[in-house]
PDB file of C-alpha atoms in Angstrom:
ATOM      1  CA  TRP Z   1     -19.656   0.752 -17.541  1.00 98.00           C
ATOM      2  CA  LYS Z   2     -16.203   1.488 -18.884  1.00 98.00           C
ATOM      3  CA  TYR Z   3     -13.315   2.007 -16.468  1.00 98.00           C
ATOM      4  CA  ILE Z   4      -9.939   3.305 -17.618  1.00 98.00           C
ATOM      5  CA  TRP Z   5      -6.815   3.520 -15.459  1.00 97.00           C
ATOM      6  CA  ASN Z   6      -3.653   5.217 -16.727  1.00 95.00           C
ATOM      7  CA  THR Z   7      -0.772   3.046 -15.508  1.00 94.00           C
ATOM      8  CA  THR Z   8       1.698   5.941 -15.649  1.00 92.00           C
ATOM      9  CA  THR Z   9      -0.261   8.742 -13.971  1.00 95.00           C
ATOM     10  CA  GLY Z  10      -2.866   6.803 -11.986  1.00 96.00           C
ATOM     11  CA  GLU Z  11      -5.619   8.905 -13.587  1.00 97.00           C
ATOM     12  CA  GLU Z  12      -8.997   7.175 -13.718  1.00 98.00           C
ATOM     13  CA  GLN Z  13     -11.954   7.607 -16.036  1.00 98.00           C
ATOM     14  CA  LEU Z  14     -15.425   6.134 -15.676  1.00 98.00           C
ATOM     15  CA  PHE Z  15     -18.178   6.139 -18.274  1.00 98.00           C
ATOM     16  CA  ASP Z  16     -21.773   4.936 -18.158  1.00 98.00           C
ATOM     17  CA  LEU Z  17     -22.029   3.381 -21.611  1.00 98.00           C
ATOM     18  CA  THR Z  18     -25.805   3.022 -21.425  1.00 98.00           C
ATOM     19  CA  ALA Z  19     -26.440   6.705 -20.690  1.00 97.00           C
ATOM     20  CA  ASP Z  20     -23.362   7.986 -22.548  1.00 98.00           C
ATOM     21  CA  PRO Z  21     -22.357   5.587 -25.360  1.00 97.00           C
ATOM     22  CA  MET Z  22     -20.051   8.174 -26.939  1.00 98.00           C
ATOM     23  CA  GLU Z  23     -18.067   8.494 -23.671  1.00 98.00           C
ATOM     24  CA  CYS Z  24     -18.443  12.269 -23.423  1.00 98.00           C
ATOM     25  CA  VAL Z  25     -19.000  12.569 -19.653  1.00 98.00           C
ATOM     26  CA  ASP Z  26     -16.255  11.278 -17.349  1.00 98.00           C
ATOM     27  CA  LEU Z  27     -17.905  10.295 -14.054  1.00 98.00           C
ATOM     28  CA  ALA Z  28     -14.712   9.418 -12.140  1.00 98.00           C
ATOM     29  CA  ALA Z  29     -14.764  12.640 -10.106  1.00 96.00           C
ATOM     30  CA  SER Z  30     -18.488  12.443  -9.357  1.00 95.00           C
ATOM     31  CA  SER Z  31     -19.299  11.615  -5.736  1.00 96.00           C
ATOM     32  CA  ASP Z  32     -22.544  10.074  -7.039  1.00 97.00           C
ATOM     33  CA  HIS Z  33     -20.485   7.302  -8.663  1.00 97.00           C
ATOM     34  CA  ALA Z  34     -17.822   6.747  -5.974  1.00 97.00           C
ATOM     35  CA  GLU Z  35     -19.007   3.203  -5.223  1.00 97.00           C
ATOM     36  CA  VAL Z  36     -19.038   2.213  -8.887  1.00 98.00           C
ATOM     37  CA  LEU Z  37     -15.540   3.656  -9.329  1.00 98.00           C
ATOM     38  CA  ALA Z  38     -14.261   1.814  -6.250  1.00 98.00           C
ATOM     39  CA  ASP Z  39     -15.791  -1.439  -7.504  1.00 98.00           C
ATOM     40  CA  TRP Z  40     -14.071  -1.208 -10.885  1.00 98.00           C
ATOM     41  CA  ARG Z  41     -10.783  -0.127  -9.280  1.00 98.00           C
ATOM     42  CA  GLY Z  42     -10.940  -3.201  -7.051  1.00 98.00           C
ATOM     43  CA  ARG Z  43     -11.726  -5.484  -9.976  1.00 98.00           C
ATOM     44  CA  LEU Z  44      -8.694  -4.214 -11.862  1.00 97.00           C
ATOM     45  CA  ALA Z  45      -6.457  -4.475  -8.788  1.00 98.00           C
ATOM     46  CA  ARG Z  46      -7.448  -8.122  -8.343  1.00 97.00           C
ATOM     47  CA  GLN Z  47      -6.942  -8.837 -12.050  1.00 96.00           C
ATOM     48  CA  LEU Z  48      -3.448  -7.303 -12.081  1.00 95.00           C
ATOM     49  CA  ALA Z  49      -2.263  -8.919  -8.841  1.00 96.00           C
ATOM     50  CA  GLY Z  50       0.805 -11.101  -9.212  1.00 92.00           C
ATOM     51  CA  ARG Z  51       1.809  -9.830 -12.649  1.00 91.00           C
ATOM     52  CA  GLU Z  52       5.457  -9.042 -13.257  1.00 86.00           C
ATOM     53  CA  GLU Z  53       4.771  -5.330 -13.817  1.00 88.00           C
ATOM     54  CA  GLY Z  54       3.967  -4.861 -10.120  1.00 92.00           C
ATOM     55  CA  LEU Z  55       0.935  -2.642 -10.711  1.00 95.00           C
ATOM     56  CA  SER Z  56      -1.161  -4.139  -7.908  1.00 97.00           C
ATOM     57  CA  ASP Z  57      -1.003  -6.053  -4.662  1.00 97.00           C
ATOM     58  CA  GLY Z  58      -4.536  -7.335  -5.239  1.00 97.00           C
ATOM     59  CA  GLU Z  59      -6.128  -4.492  -3.293  1.00 97.00           C
ATOM     60  CA  ARG Z  60      -4.457  -1.311  -4.522  1.00 97.00           C
ATOM     61  CA  LEU Z  61      -3.183  -0.036  -7.863  1.00 98.00           C
ATOM     62  CA  PHE Z  62       0.370   1.284  -8.150  1.00 97.00           C
ATOM     63  CA  PRO Z  63       0.984   3.592 -11.117  1.00 96.00           C
ATOM     64  CA  LYS Z  64       4.414   3.440 -12.726  1.00 93.00           C
ATOM     65  CA  VAL Z  65       6.100   3.628 -16.092  1.00 88.00           C
ATOM     66  CA  ILE Z  66       6.114   0.268 -17.860  1.00 82.00           C
ATOM     67  CA  PRO Z  67       8.455  -0.386 -20.792  1.00 72.00           C
ATOM     68  CA  SER Z  68       6.546  -0.915 -24.019  1.00 68.00           C
ATOM     69  CA  ILE Z  69       8.981  -3.580 -25.212  1.00 63.00           C
ATOM     70  CA  ARG Z  70       9.862  -6.547 -23.030  1.00 62.00           C
ATOM     71  CA  GLY Z  71      11.459  -9.893 -23.563  1.00 61.00           C
ATOM     72  CA  GLY Z  72      14.734 -11.424 -24.548  1.00 61.00           C
ATOM     73  CA  ASN Z  73      15.558 -11.782 -28.218  1.00 61.00           C
ATOM     74  CA  GLU Z  74      13.734 -11.170 -31.485  1.00 59.00           C
ATOM     75  CA  LYS Z  75      11.864 -14.474 -31.146  1.00 61.00           C
ATOM     76  CA  THR Z  76      10.580 -13.848 -27.601  1.00 61.00           C
ATOM     77  CA  MET Z  77      10.281 -10.048 -27.531  1.00 56.00           C
ATOM     78  CA  HIS Z  78       6.772  -8.662 -27.448  1.00 55.00           C
ATOM     79  CA  LEU Z  79       5.014  -5.374 -26.912  1.00 53.00           C
ATOM     80  CA  GLY Z  80       3.847  -4.832 -23.336  1.00 51.00           C
TER      81      GLY Z  80
END
């Protein structure tokens, strides 16, 4: 499976890489795959919990615009 979540819009995509290795059929809107989608959404929410961007509380995902450049000076600055 491949799960994609757009941090700005909240749009989700879900692909079955075994059946669709070229990622041509987005299954995110399919009711047949609602449990798989919910599982991957939950995994990502748990993974993002506690990060400074504030994208998750560990259970839910919160879309928002994230600056692409963060940090202090030229020695500590990095791409987000």
